[in-house]
Short mmCIF file of C-alpha atoms in Angstrom, two decimals:
data_model
loop_
_atom_site.label_atom_id
_atom_site.label_comp_id
_atom_site.label_asym_id
_atom_site.label_seq_id
_atom_site.Cartn_x
_atom_site.Cartn_y
_atom_site.Cartn_z
CA PRO A 227 148.98 136.43 13.02
CA PRO A 228 146.55 136.98 15.92
CA THR A 229 147.81 140.54 16.57
CA ILE A 230 147.12 141.60 12.95
CA MET A 231 143.70 139.93 13.00
CA LYS A 232 142.88 141.74 16.26
CA ARG A 233 143.74 145.13 14.68
CA GLN A 234 141.65 144.32 11.59
CA LEU A 235 138.65 143.43 13.73
CA GLN A 236 139.09 146.61 15.74
CA ASN A 237 139.12 148.64 12.50
CA LEU A 238 136.02 146.85 11.21
CA PHE A 239 134.02 147.15 14.44
CA PRO A 240 133.02 150.85 14.04
CA GLN A 241 131.68 150.10 10.53
CA PHE A 242 129.80 147.07 11.87
CA LEU A 243 128.35 149.19 14.68
CA LEU A 244 127.30 151.90 12.22
CA GLY A 245 125.56 149.24 10.16
CA LEU A 246 123.60 148.12 13.18
CA LEU A 247 122.67 151.69 14.16
CA ALA A 248 121.75 152.92 10.68
CA PRO A 249 118.14 151.66 10.76
CA VAL A 250 117.75 153.19 14.22
CA ALA A 251 119.11 156.50 12.95
CA VAL A 252 116.74 156.45 9.96
CA THR A 253 113.80 155.60 12.21
CA SER A 254 114.73 158.39 14.60
CA ALA A 255 115.07 160.84 11.72
CA LEU A 256 111.63 159.85 10.41
CA ALA A 257 110.14 160.22 13.87
CA ALA A 258 111.71 163.65 14.23
CA THR A 259 110.30 164.64 10.85
CA ALA A 260 106.85 163.41 11.83
CA ILE A 261 106.99 165.34 15.08
CA SER A 262 108.06 168.52 13.35
CA ASN A 263 105.29 168.09 10.77
CA PHE A 264 102.54 167.84 13.41
CA GLU A 265 104.02 170.69 15.41
CA LYS A 266 104.19 172.79 12.25
CA ARG A 267 100.53 172.05 11.57
CA GLU A 268 99.61 173.12 15.09
CA ARG A 269 101.34 176.46 14.64
CA ASP A 270 99.32 177.20 11.49
CA TRP A 271 95.96 178.72 12.50
CA ARG A 272 94.39 177.58 9.24
CA ASN A 273 94.62 173.87 10.09
CA GLY A 274 91.53 172.44 11.73
CA ALA A 275 90.18 175.87 12.68
CA ILE A 276 86.57 176.29 13.84
CA VAL A 277 84.91 178.82 11.51
CA TYR A 278 81.87 180.87 12.52
CA GLN A 279 79.96 182.41 9.59
CA VAL A 280 77.98 185.65 9.90
CA ILE A 281 75.76 187.75 7.63
CA VAL A 282 76.35 191.19 9.13
CA ASP A 283 72.85 192.50 8.37
CA ARG A 284 71.26 189.54 10.18
CA PHE A 285 73.49 188.99 13.23
CA VAL A 286 72.89 191.79 15.76
CA PRO A 287 70.43 194.72 15.42
CA SER A 288 72.09 198.11 15.31
CA ALA A 289 71.84 200.39 18.33
CA ASN A 290 71.48 203.32 15.87
CA LEU A 291 68.65 201.89 13.80
CA GLN A 292 66.54 205.04 13.76
CA ALA A 293 69.46 207.14 12.54
CA LYS A 294 70.15 204.58 9.80
CA ARG A 295 66.65 204.40 8.30
CA ALA A 296 67.57 206.77 5.48
CA LEU A 297 70.04 204.13 4.24
CA TYR A 298 67.14 201.86 3.24
CA PRO A 299 65.08 203.87 0.70
CA ALA A 300 62.22 202.16 -1.18
CA PRO A 301 62.00 199.64 -2.70
CA LYS A 302 64.30 198.52 0.15
CA VAL A 303 62.46 197.49 3.31
CA LEU A 304 63.80 197.59 6.85
CA ARG A 305 62.20 194.65 8.66
CA ASP A 306 61.59 194.13 12.35
CA TRP A 307 64.12 191.76 13.96
CA SER A 308 61.31 189.38 14.90
CA GLU A 309 60.30 188.89 11.25
CA PRO A 310 61.76 185.81 9.53
CA ALA A 311 63.18 186.03 6.01
CA LYS A 312 60.60 185.05 3.39
CA VAL A 313 60.38 184.34 -0.33
CA GLY A 314 59.75 187.49 -2.38
CA VAL A 315 58.54 188.40 -5.87
CA TYR A 316 60.50 189.44 -8.94
CA LEU A 317 60.77 193.20 -9.50
CA GLU A 318 61.12 193.78 -13.25
CA ASP A 319 62.41 197.34 -12.99
CA ALA A 320 65.14 196.45 -10.52
CA LYS A 321 65.76 193.03 -12.11
CA LEU A 322 65.82 191.66 -8.56
CA ASN A 323 63.71 189.57 -6.25
CA SER A 324 62.10 191.67 -3.52
CA ALA A 325 63.66 189.32 -0.91
CA GLU A 326 67.04 190.73 -1.96
CA LEU A 327 65.91 194.16 -0.72
CA ASP A 328 64.74 193.11 2.75
CA PHE A 329 67.09 194.36 5.47
CA TRP A 330 67.25 193.88 9.24
CA GLY A 331 69.79 196.58 10.11
CA GLY A 332 72.81 194.79 11.55
CA ASP A 333 76.21 196.45 11.15
CA LEU A 334 79.88 196.08 12.05
CA GLN A 335 79.51 197.96 15.33
CA SER A 336 76.60 195.82 16.50
CA LEU A 337 78.50 192.68 15.49
CA THR A 338 81.37 193.78 17.72
CA THR A 339 79.05 193.72 20.75
CA ARG A 340 78.56 189.96 20.32
CA LEU A 341 82.13 188.91 19.65
CA ASP A 342 82.18 187.52 23.19
CA HIS A 343 79.52 184.99 22.18
CA ILE A 344 81.59 183.82 19.21
CA GLN A 345 84.74 183.63 21.31
CA GLN A 346 83.07 181.80 24.21
CA LEU A 347 81.52 179.35 21.78
CA GLY A 348 85.09 178.41 20.84
CA ALA A 349 85.39 179.72 17.28
CA ASP A 350 88.86 180.40 15.89
CA VAL A 351 87.78 182.29 12.77
CA LEU A 352 85.03 184.83 12.08
CA TYR A 353 83.96 184.65 8.42
CA LEU A 354 81.81 187.48 7.08
CA ASN A 355 79.57 187.29 4.04
CA PRO A 356 80.27 190.26 1.70
CA ILE A 357 80.54 193.68 3.32
CA HIS A 358 81.57 195.81 0.34
CA LEU A 359 79.46 198.54 -1.21
CA ALA A 360 76.48 197.00 -3.05
CA TYR A 361 72.76 197.55 -3.54
CA THR A 362 71.20 194.32 -2.26
CA ASN A 363 71.19 192.83 1.22
CA HIS A 364 73.47 189.97 0.21
CA LYS A 365 76.13 192.29 -1.32
CA TYR A 366 77.05 189.91 -4.15
CA ASP A 367 76.32 192.74 -6.61
CA ALA A 368 79.28 194.97 -5.76
CA PHE A 369 79.43 198.63 -6.74
CA ASP A 370 82.92 199.07 -5.30
CA PHE A 371 84.96 196.29 -3.65
CA LYS A 372 87.18 198.77 -1.83
CA ALA A 373 84.30 200.55 -0.06
CA ILE A 374 82.26 199.24 2.89
CA SER A 375 78.48 199.33 2.40
CA PRO A 376 77.16 202.25 4.48
CA GLU A 377 74.45 200.09 6.07
CA TYR A 378 77.33 198.12 7.61
CA GLY A 379 79.56 201.04 8.56
CA THR A 380 82.88 202.56 7.55
CA HIS A 381 86.32 201.29 6.70
CA GLN A 382 87.56 202.55 10.04
CA GLN A 383 84.90 200.45 11.77
CA PHE A 384 86.07 197.45 9.75
CA LYS A 385 89.62 198.01 10.98
CA GLN A 386 88.34 198.30 14.54
CA LEU A 387 86.41 195.05 14.16
CA ALA A 388 89.58 193.32 12.95
CA THR A 389 91.47 194.66 15.97
CA ASP A 390 88.76 193.44 18.35
CA VAL A 391 88.72 190.00 16.69
CA HIS A 392 92.50 189.70 16.99
CA GLN A 393 92.46 190.76 20.63
CA ARG A 394 90.27 187.73 21.29
CA GLY A 395 92.80 185.43 19.63
CA MET A 396 90.64 184.89 16.55
CA LYS A 397 91.14 185.50 12.82
CA LEU A 398 88.95 187.38 10.32
CA VAL A 399 88.12 186.10 6.82
CA LEU A 400 86.24 188.15 4.20
CA ASP A 401 84.11 187.11 1.23
CA GLY A 402 85.62 187.98 -2.15
CA VAL A 403 83.00 188.11 -4.91
CA PHE A 404 85.40 188.68 -7.77
CA ASN A 405 83.54 186.90 -10.56
CA HIS A 406 80.98 189.67 -11.07
CA MET A 407 79.76 193.10 -9.97
CA GLY A 408 76.31 194.73 -9.84
CA ARG A 409 74.45 195.97 -12.89
CA ASN A 410 74.11 199.42 -11.31
CA ALA A 411 77.80 199.66 -10.47
CA PRO A 412 79.15 202.95 -11.89
CA LYS A 413 81.96 201.12 -13.70
CA PHE A 414 79.52 198.80 -15.44
CA GLN A 415 77.02 201.53 -16.31
CA ASP A 416 79.74 203.63 -17.90
CA ALA A 417 81.18 200.62 -19.73
CA PHE A 418 77.76 199.50 -20.96
CA ASN A 419 76.63 202.91 -22.21
CA ASN A 420 79.91 204.27 -23.55
CA PRO A 421 81.91 202.23 -26.10
CA LYS A 422 84.95 204.40 -25.33
CA SER A 423 84.69 203.95 -21.58
CA PRO A 424 87.96 203.13 -19.76
CA TRP A 425 85.98 200.36 -18.07
CA ARG A 426 84.71 198.82 -21.33
CA ASP A 427 87.17 195.93 -21.23
CA TRP A 428 86.43 195.24 -17.57
CA PHE A 429 83.29 193.41 -18.72
CA VAL A 430 82.21 191.23 -21.65
CA ILE A 431 79.72 193.29 -23.59
CA GLY A 432 78.04 192.49 -26.89
CA PRO A 433 74.75 191.81 -28.70
CA GLN A 434 75.32 188.05 -28.48
CA TYR A 435 74.40 188.19 -24.77
CA ALA A 436 70.86 188.50 -23.48
CA GLY A 437 70.68 191.93 -21.91
CA GLY A 438 73.82 193.04 -23.76
CA ALA A 439 76.50 191.67 -21.43
CA ARG A 440 77.72 188.33 -20.09
CA VAL A 441 76.12 187.81 -16.69
CA TRP A 442 76.54 185.17 -14.01
CA THR A 443 74.19 182.18 -14.48
CA GLY A 444 71.60 184.31 -16.27
CA PHE A 445 71.11 186.85 -13.47
CA GLN A 446 70.88 190.20 -15.26
CA ASN A 447 71.87 192.05 -12.09
CA LEU A 448 75.28 190.32 -12.00
CA PRO A 449 77.47 191.23 -15.02
CA GLU A 450 80.66 189.22 -15.03
CA LEU A 451 84.10 190.76 -14.81
CA ASN A 452 86.59 190.10 -17.59
CA LEU A 453 89.16 188.28 -15.46
CA GLU A 454 91.44 187.83 -18.46
CA ASN A 455 92.05 191.60 -18.46
CA PRO A 456 95.35 192.30 -16.64
CA VAL A 457 94.01 195.67 -15.46
CA VAL A 458 91.15 193.89 -13.69
CA ARG A 459 93.57 191.43 -12.11
CA ASN A 460 95.75 194.31 -11.00
CA TYR A 461 92.73 195.91 -9.35
CA LEU A 462 91.58 192.70 -7.66
CA TYR A 463 94.82 191.22 -6.33
CA ALA A 464 98.10 192.08 -8.11
CA SER A 465 98.69 195.71 -7.12
CA PRO A 466 99.82 196.62 -3.58
CA GLU A 467 96.65 198.74 -3.45
CA SER A 468 94.45 195.93 -4.81
CA VAL A 469 91.30 194.74 -3.07
CA VAL A 470 92.85 191.51 -1.76
CA ARG A 471 96.06 193.06 -0.48
CA SER A 472 94.62 196.27 1.00
CA TYR A 473 92.06 194.47 3.17
CA LEU A 474 94.74 192.05 4.38
CA ARG A 475 96.91 195.02 5.26
CA ASP A 476 94.00 196.61 7.14
CA GLY A 477 93.28 193.60 9.32
CA ALA A 478 91.74 190.72 7.36
CA ASP A 479 93.51 187.36 7.63
CA GLY A 480 92.11 185.65 4.57
CA TRP A 481 89.57 185.49 1.75
CA ARG A 482 86.80 183.10 0.85
CA LEU A 483 86.37 183.27 -2.94
CA ASP A 484 82.82 183.11 -4.25
CA THR A 485 82.25 180.88 -7.32
CA ALA A 486 85.94 179.95 -7.36
CA TYR A 487 85.12 176.94 -9.55
CA GLU A 488 84.62 179.40 -12.44
CA PHE A 489 88.13 180.85 -12.11
CA SER A 490 91.19 179.49 -13.87
CA HIS A 491 93.95 177.73 -11.95
CA GLN A 492 96.33 180.46 -13.06
CA PHE A 493 94.07 183.20 -11.65
CA LEU A 494 93.64 181.37 -8.34
CA ARG A 495 97.35 180.62 -7.97
CA ALA A 496 98.31 184.22 -8.70
CA LEU A 497 95.71 185.59 -6.28
CA THR A 498 96.82 183.18 -3.54
CA ASP A 499 100.47 184.09 -4.07
CA ALA A 500 99.59 187.79 -3.86
CA ALA A 501 97.71 187.22 -0.59
CA HIS A 502 100.62 185.26 0.89
CA HIS A 503 103.06 187.94 -0.22
CA GLN A 504 101.02 190.63 1.50
CA LYS A 505 100.37 188.58 4.66
CA PRO A 506 102.37 185.35 5.06
CA GLY A 507 100.16 182.62 6.47
CA SER A 508 96.93 184.19 5.22
CA LEU A 509 94.15 181.93 3.96
CA VAL A 510 92.57 181.68 0.52
CA VAL A 511 89.64 179.23 0.50
CA GLY A 512 87.59 178.71 -2.63
CA GLU A 513 83.92 177.93 -3.06
CA ILE A 514 84.46 174.78 -5.11
CA VAL A 515 81.36 172.71 -5.75
CA ASN A 516 83.37 170.36 -7.98
CA TYR A 517 85.48 167.43 -6.79
CA PRO A 518 88.29 169.18 -4.86
CA GLY A 519 91.25 167.28 -6.39
CA GLU A 520 93.52 169.52 -8.44
CA TRP A 521 91.86 172.73 -7.23
CA LEU A 522 93.90 172.44 -4.06
CA GLN A 523 97.08 172.95 -6.08
CA SER A 524 95.88 176.50 -6.83
CA MET A 525 94.87 177.78 -3.37
CA ASP A 526 95.10 176.89 0.29
CA ALA A 527 91.72 175.25 0.80
CA VAL A 528 88.20 174.69 -0.51
CA MET A 529 84.72 174.69 0.94
CA ASN A 530 84.44 170.94 0.99
CA PHE A 531 81.06 170.27 -0.58
CA GLY A 532 82.34 166.91 -1.83
CA LEU A 533 82.94 165.62 1.68
CA ARG A 534 79.55 167.03 2.66
CA GLN A 535 77.94 164.93 -0.08
CA ILE A 536 79.64 161.78 1.22
CA VAL A 537 78.63 162.36 4.83
CA LEU A 538 75.02 163.16 3.97
CA GLY A 539 74.92 160.24 1.53
CA VAL A 540 76.07 157.84 4.25
CA ALA A 541 73.66 159.36 6.78
CA SER A 542 70.68 158.94 4.46
CA GLY A 543 71.62 155.42 3.34
CA GLU A 544 72.15 156.53 -0.26
CA LEU A 545 75.78 155.43 0.12
CA SER A 546 76.82 152.29 1.96
CA THR A 547 79.12 152.93 4.90
CA ALA A 548 82.03 151.04 3.34
CA ARG A 549 81.66 152.80 0.00
CA GLY A 550 81.38 156.21 1.68
CA ALA A 551 84.54 155.49 3.65
CA ARG A 552 86.43 154.50 0.48
CA MET A 553 85.27 157.70 -1.24
CA THR A 554 86.46 159.74 1.74
CA GLU A 555 89.86 158.06 1.73
CA ARG A 556 90.28 158.66 -2.01
CA MET A 557 89.23 162.31 -1.78
CA ILE A 558 91.78 162.95 0.99
CA ARG A 559 94.47 161.06 -0.91
CA ASP A 560 93.82 162.98 -4.14
CA ALA A 561 93.66 166.37 -2.43
CA GLY A 562 96.43 165.84 0.12
CA ILE A 563 96.04 165.97 3.88
CA GLU A 564 97.60 169.42 4.31
CA PRO A 565 95.05 171.35 2.19
CA MET A 566 92.25 169.12 3.50
CA LEU A 567 93.05 170.20 7.07
CA LYS A 568 92.54 173.82 5.98
CA SER A 569 89.39 173.16 3.94
CA TRP A 570 86.06 174.14 5.43
CA MET A 571 83.70 171.29 6.28
CA VAL A 572 80.28 172.72 5.41
CA ILE A 573 76.92 171.17 6.23
CA ASP A 574 74.79 174.30 5.97
CA ASN A 575 75.37 177.94 5.03
CA HIS A 576 73.66 180.90 3.34
CA ASP A 577 73.08 178.90 0.13
CA ILE A 578 71.85 175.66 1.75
CA PRO A 579 68.85 174.97 4.00
CA ARG A 580 69.80 175.03 7.65
CA ILE A 581 71.00 171.79 9.18
CA ALA A 582 67.87 171.53 11.34
CA ASN A 583 65.79 171.51 8.15
CA GLN A 584 68.04 169.13 6.26
CA LEU A 585 68.16 166.71 9.19
CA PRO A 586 65.07 167.09 11.38
CA ASP A 587 65.86 163.79 13.14
CA ALA A 588 67.97 164.97 16.10
CA ALA A 589 69.92 161.68 16.38
CA GLN A 590 70.81 161.71 12.69
CA ARG A 591 71.75 165.39 12.87
CA ARG A 592 74.07 164.82 15.80
CA MET A 593 75.75 161.92 14.05
CA VAL A 594 76.41 164.14 11.00
CA GLN A 595 77.72 166.96 13.19
CA THR A 596 80.04 164.52 14.95
CA LEU A 597 81.51 163.61 11.57
CA GLN A 598 81.75 167.30 10.65
CA PHE A 599 83.92 167.85 13.73
CA THR A 600 86.06 164.69 13.47
CA LEU A 601 86.89 164.41 9.76
CA PRO A 602 89.94 166.35 8.47
CA GLY A 603 89.10 169.99 7.91
CA ALA A 604 87.77 173.15 9.50
CA PRO A 605 84.13 172.88 10.65
CA ASN A 606 81.99 175.75 9.34
CA ILE A 607 79.29 176.84 11.82
CA TYR A 608 76.56 178.92 10.20
CA TYR A 609 75.33 181.55 12.65
CA GLY A 610 72.36 180.29 14.65
CA ALA A 611 73.14 176.59 14.17
CA GLU A 612 74.39 176.57 17.75
CA VAL A 613 70.94 177.52 19.05
CA GLY A 614 68.91 175.35 16.65
CA MET A 615 67.70 177.96 14.16
CA THR A 616 65.59 176.63 11.30
CA GLY A 617 65.20 177.84 7.73
CA GLY A 618 64.59 176.34 4.31
CA PRO A 619 66.21 177.34 1.01
CA ASP A 620 67.45 180.90 0.41
CA PRO A 621 66.14 183.33 1.61
CA GLU A 622 64.50 181.41 4.48
CA ASN A 623 67.91 180.27 5.76
CA ARG A 624 68.99 183.91 6.19
CA SER A 625 66.62 185.01 8.95
CA PRO A 626 67.97 187.25 11.73
CA MET A 627 69.84 185.62 14.59
CA ARG A 628 67.57 184.19 17.28
CA TRP A 629 69.20 185.62 20.39
CA ASP A 630 66.10 184.61 22.36
CA LEU A 631 67.22 180.98 21.97
CA LEU A 632 70.62 181.64 23.54
CA LYS A 633 70.04 179.91 26.86
CA ALA A 634 72.51 177.83 28.84
CA ASP A 635 70.17 174.81 28.84
CA ASN A 636 69.42 174.91 25.09
CA PRO A 637 70.32 171.32 24.08
CA GLU A 638 71.64 172.42 20.69
CA LEU A 639 73.98 174.92 22.36
CA VAL A 640 75.15 172.34 24.92
CA TRP A 641 75.83 169.85 22.12
CA MET A 642 77.69 172.37 19.92
CA LYS A 643 79.91 173.40 22.82
CA GLN A 644 80.64 169.73 23.51
CA LEU A 645 81.73 169.16 19.91
CA ILE A 646 83.90 172.28 19.90
CA ALA A 647 85.51 171.31 23.22
CA LEU A 648 86.15 167.81 21.87
CA ARG A 649 88.01 169.21 18.88
CA LYS A 650 90.01 171.71 20.90
CA GLN A 651 91.08 169.11 23.47
CA HIS A 652 92.29 166.50 20.98
CA ARG A 653 95.20 167.28 18.69
CA ALA A 654 94.48 164.33 16.40
CA LEU A 655 91.12 165.86 15.45
CA ARG A 656 92.67 169.23 14.65
CA VAL A 657 95.84 168.28 12.79
CA GLY A 658 96.00 164.48 12.68
CA ASP A 659 96.44 162.28 9.64
CA PHE A 660 93.58 160.15 8.29
CA ARG A 661 93.38 156.41 7.83
CA LEU A 662 90.45 154.09 7.11
CA VAL A 663 89.36 151.59 9.71
CA ASP A 664 88.56 148.38 7.86
CA ALA A 665 84.80 147.89 8.31
CA GLU A 666 81.73 146.91 6.28
CA LYS A 667 78.73 147.94 8.39
CA LEU A 668 80.14 151.10 9.96
CA TYR A 669 81.52 154.32 8.48
CA ALA A 670 84.87 154.12 10.25
CA PHE A 671 88.15 156.00 10.23
CA GLU A 672 91.12 156.91 12.38
CA ARG A 673 92.77 160.26 13.10
CA TYR A 674 96.31 159.86 14.40
CA THR A 675 99.48 161.80 15.19
CA ASP A 676 103.03 160.96 16.24
CA ARG A 677 101.73 159.98 19.70
CA ALA A 678 99.96 156.63 19.93
CA LEU A 679 97.66 157.54 22.80
CA GLU A 680 96.36 160.60 20.92
CA THR A 681 94.76 158.30 18.32
CA VAL A 682 91.03 158.77 17.77
CA VAL A 683 88.83 156.12 16.13
CA VAL A 684 85.45 157.26 14.80
CA LEU A 685 82.70 154.71 14.15
CA ALA A 686 79.34 155.87 12.76
CA ASN A 687 76.21 153.77 12.42
CA PRO A 688 73.65 155.57 10.19
CA THR A 689 71.08 152.74 10.30
CA ASP A 690 67.95 152.39 12.41
CA ARG A 691 69.30 149.37 14.23
CA GLU A 692 72.16 148.58 16.55
CA VAL A 693 75.28 147.34 14.74
CA THR A 694 77.97 145.09 16.20
CA GLU A 695 81.08 144.66 14.09
CA ARG A 696 84.66 143.46 14.42
CA VAL A 697 86.87 146.03 12.67
CA MET A 698 90.61 146.38 12.07
CA VAL A 699 92.49 149.47 13.24
CA ALA A 700 95.78 149.43 11.30
CA ASN A 701 97.80 151.33 13.91
CA ALA A 702 100.93 149.38 14.83
CA TYR A 703 101.54 151.40 17.99
CA LEU A 704 98.24 150.66 19.72
CA MET A 705 99.16 148.04 22.31
CA ASP A 706 97.23 144.85 22.87
CA ASP A 707 94.61 144.93 25.63
CA THR A 708 94.29 148.74 25.58
CA PRO A 709 90.75 149.88 26.46
CA LEU A 710 89.03 152.57 24.39
CA VAL A 711 86.84 155.30 25.87
CA ASP A 712 84.07 157.16 24.05
CA LEU A 713 85.07 160.83 24.24
CA LEU A 714 81.46 161.92 23.79
CA ARG A 715 80.32 159.67 26.64
CA PRO A 716 83.31 159.51 29.02
CA ASP A 717 81.25 158.24 31.96
CA VAL A 718 80.10 155.13 30.08
CA LYS A 719 82.02 151.87 30.49
CA SER A 720 84.70 151.29 27.83
CA PRO A 721 82.85 150.02 24.73
CA ALA A 722 85.84 148.15 23.26
CA THR A 723 89.41 146.96 23.76
CA ILE A 724 92.21 146.74 21.21
CA GLY A 725 93.29 143.16 20.56
CA SER A 726 96.07 142.62 18.00
CA GLY A 727 94.79 145.58 16.00
CA PHE A 728 91.14 144.57 16.14
CA ILE A 729 88.17 145.82 18.12
CA THR A 730 84.64 144.49 18.42
CA VAL A 731 82.20 147.28 19.10
CA THR A 732 78.44 147.78 19.29
CA VAL A 733 77.25 151.15 17.99
CA PRO A 734 73.67 152.28 18.68
CA PRO A 735 71.47 153.38 15.75
CA LYS A 736 72.12 156.83 14.23
CA THR A 737 75.12 157.32 16.48
CA ALA A 738 78.81 158.07 16.06
CA MET A 739 81.33 156.94 18.66
CA VAL A 740 84.60 158.83 19.07
CA LEU A 741 86.99 156.38 20.72
CA GLN A 742 90.44 157.00 22.17
CA PRO A 743 92.88 154.53 23.78
CA LYS A 744 93.34 154.90 27.54
CA GLU A 745 96.31 153.20 29.11
CA ARG A 746 95.51 150.71 31.85
CA ASN A 747 96.65 151.46 35.38
CA LEU A 748 99.29 148.77 35.94
CA GLY A 749 100.95 150.21 39.02
CA GLY A 750 103.36 152.46 37.18
CA TYR A 751 104.13 149.97 34.41
CA SER A 752 103.46 151.24 30.87
CA ARG A 753 103.14 149.21 27.68
CA TYR A 754 103.70 152.49 25.81
CA LYS A 755 107.08 153.32 27.36
CA ARG A 756 109.06 152.68 24.17
CA VAL A 757 106.62 153.73 21.44
CA PRO A 758 105.92 157.27 20.22
#
C-alpha cells in the first residue's frame, strides 16, 4: 500500500543521502589531511631552511688576536686577514700539508659580532665546520670531541653563541667528524704505542696497514675509529654524556655528519634516534656523496650532492633538460619528499671550488642559484657567496671572509637577498610538493601546496638561445585563463597564461623563470572560490 511504500522510502532516504555525501566526506578528509601535512611541515624548522655555513677561523678576525698568538706555535702560521688561502707543501714530520697549519684567528666571540649579518641576510640555520679540539685549522683531526679548540674559545663561549643564535630565531648545527680522529690524539697515541691500552680497540691497528693503523683514504694523520666497538658508540652518541647528546643539551640543534656514506645504516639510525631522544626535532644530516635513496631511511637528511650533479649537468648541457628533469623526479620519488625538504642543497662548500669559480658566467650562475632556491630542500650558502667571493679547490676556497665586499650595492648581495626573500615569501618553495612540468626544451617543474594560487612553476633554459615551448602543468586546480607572473621580475608583463593546463612561454637564454598564478580582477568574482 502507498503508506507502507512511503515509510520504506523514508527509511531508505538517509542511506541514499549518505551514499551521495560519502565521496564529499572522503574528499574533505583528504583535503584536511593535506592541509595538516603542509602545516606540520611549516612548523618543522628543518624543512626548507636556509643554511649559512661558516669556518670559524676564517669568518671574523678576533679582537684579541695579540693575546692569542701563543695558540699558534710553529709550524703553525697566523696569517694576516688580507692574505688569501694558498696551496702549501707536504711536511713529512707532521704528515700534513703546510696549508693545514695556516690560521687567520677567527673565534666564537668574533663570530658572535657578525650574527646580525647572518640574520639580516635571512638565514635560518648557522652551520659551523668542526670546532672541537684538534691540531689543524680544519679540525677534522680531533684530539677530543668534547673539548672546544682553544683558538676558537671555550665551552662556555659555545653555549653563549648558541644562546645568541636562538635569540635571533635561528638554529645552530655542528659538524660531527666521527669517522676518524687525529694521529696525535692522546687516545690514539696511547692505543698505538701500548698493546694493553684501554683505547686499543677504539682504533684498527695492525701491521697489515701502511703506517700501522687503518686511516681515512690514505691520510696518515687521520686514523679511523672502530665504530663497531660499542664503547666507541657509547662515547659518540649512545650515552647521555656522549658527544652528540651533550652538545645538543648545551645548545646545538643538530649535527652534520662528515663522511656519513662510510657509516652503516644501523650506526646512522641509532645516532639519529639518540639525537631525537635528547632533543626532539633536532636535525641529523649526512654528507652522502652517493645516490641519496635508502640513506634517507637512516637519518633526517643528506647533503644533496646528487641533485647538485643534476643541476650542474643541465646547466652545462651535459644533461638534456628533459632527462635532467626525469632524474630529479626519480630522485625525489626514491628518497621521499619529507627528507628531501630537509636535505641541504649544496652548490659550493669547503670541499668544492666556490660557485663564482665553478660558474664564472654570471647569467649561468644565477640560473643555477635560482634552481638551488626553488627545488625541494634547504639551500646551503657557503660564507662569502653572498658577496661574490672567489676561490678554487681546497684550500683556495677557504680564504678569510671578504667583509670589504659587503656593500649594499654589491650585485651578488642584492641577488642573494632577492632569492632568500623569494623563498621566505612563498610557502610552496619552502614546504611544497614537487611535480614535473611536461617539457622537452626546458628544465621544468612545479612546487605546489593545498592552495592553488600558491603554486610555483619553474622553467629554466640553460642554452645560449631563447626558447619558446608549450608545456603542460598537470595541476587540476589552476583555472583556465589565469595569468602567471614571474616572481623574480614582478614588474614585467605576464609571460604566460594557463589554458586548459597548458602554457606557452618564451624563456631567455641562461635564465630561470619562477612563475606563480595571479587571479584576474573580475570585479569581485573569483574562479577560485570553490577550489582549495
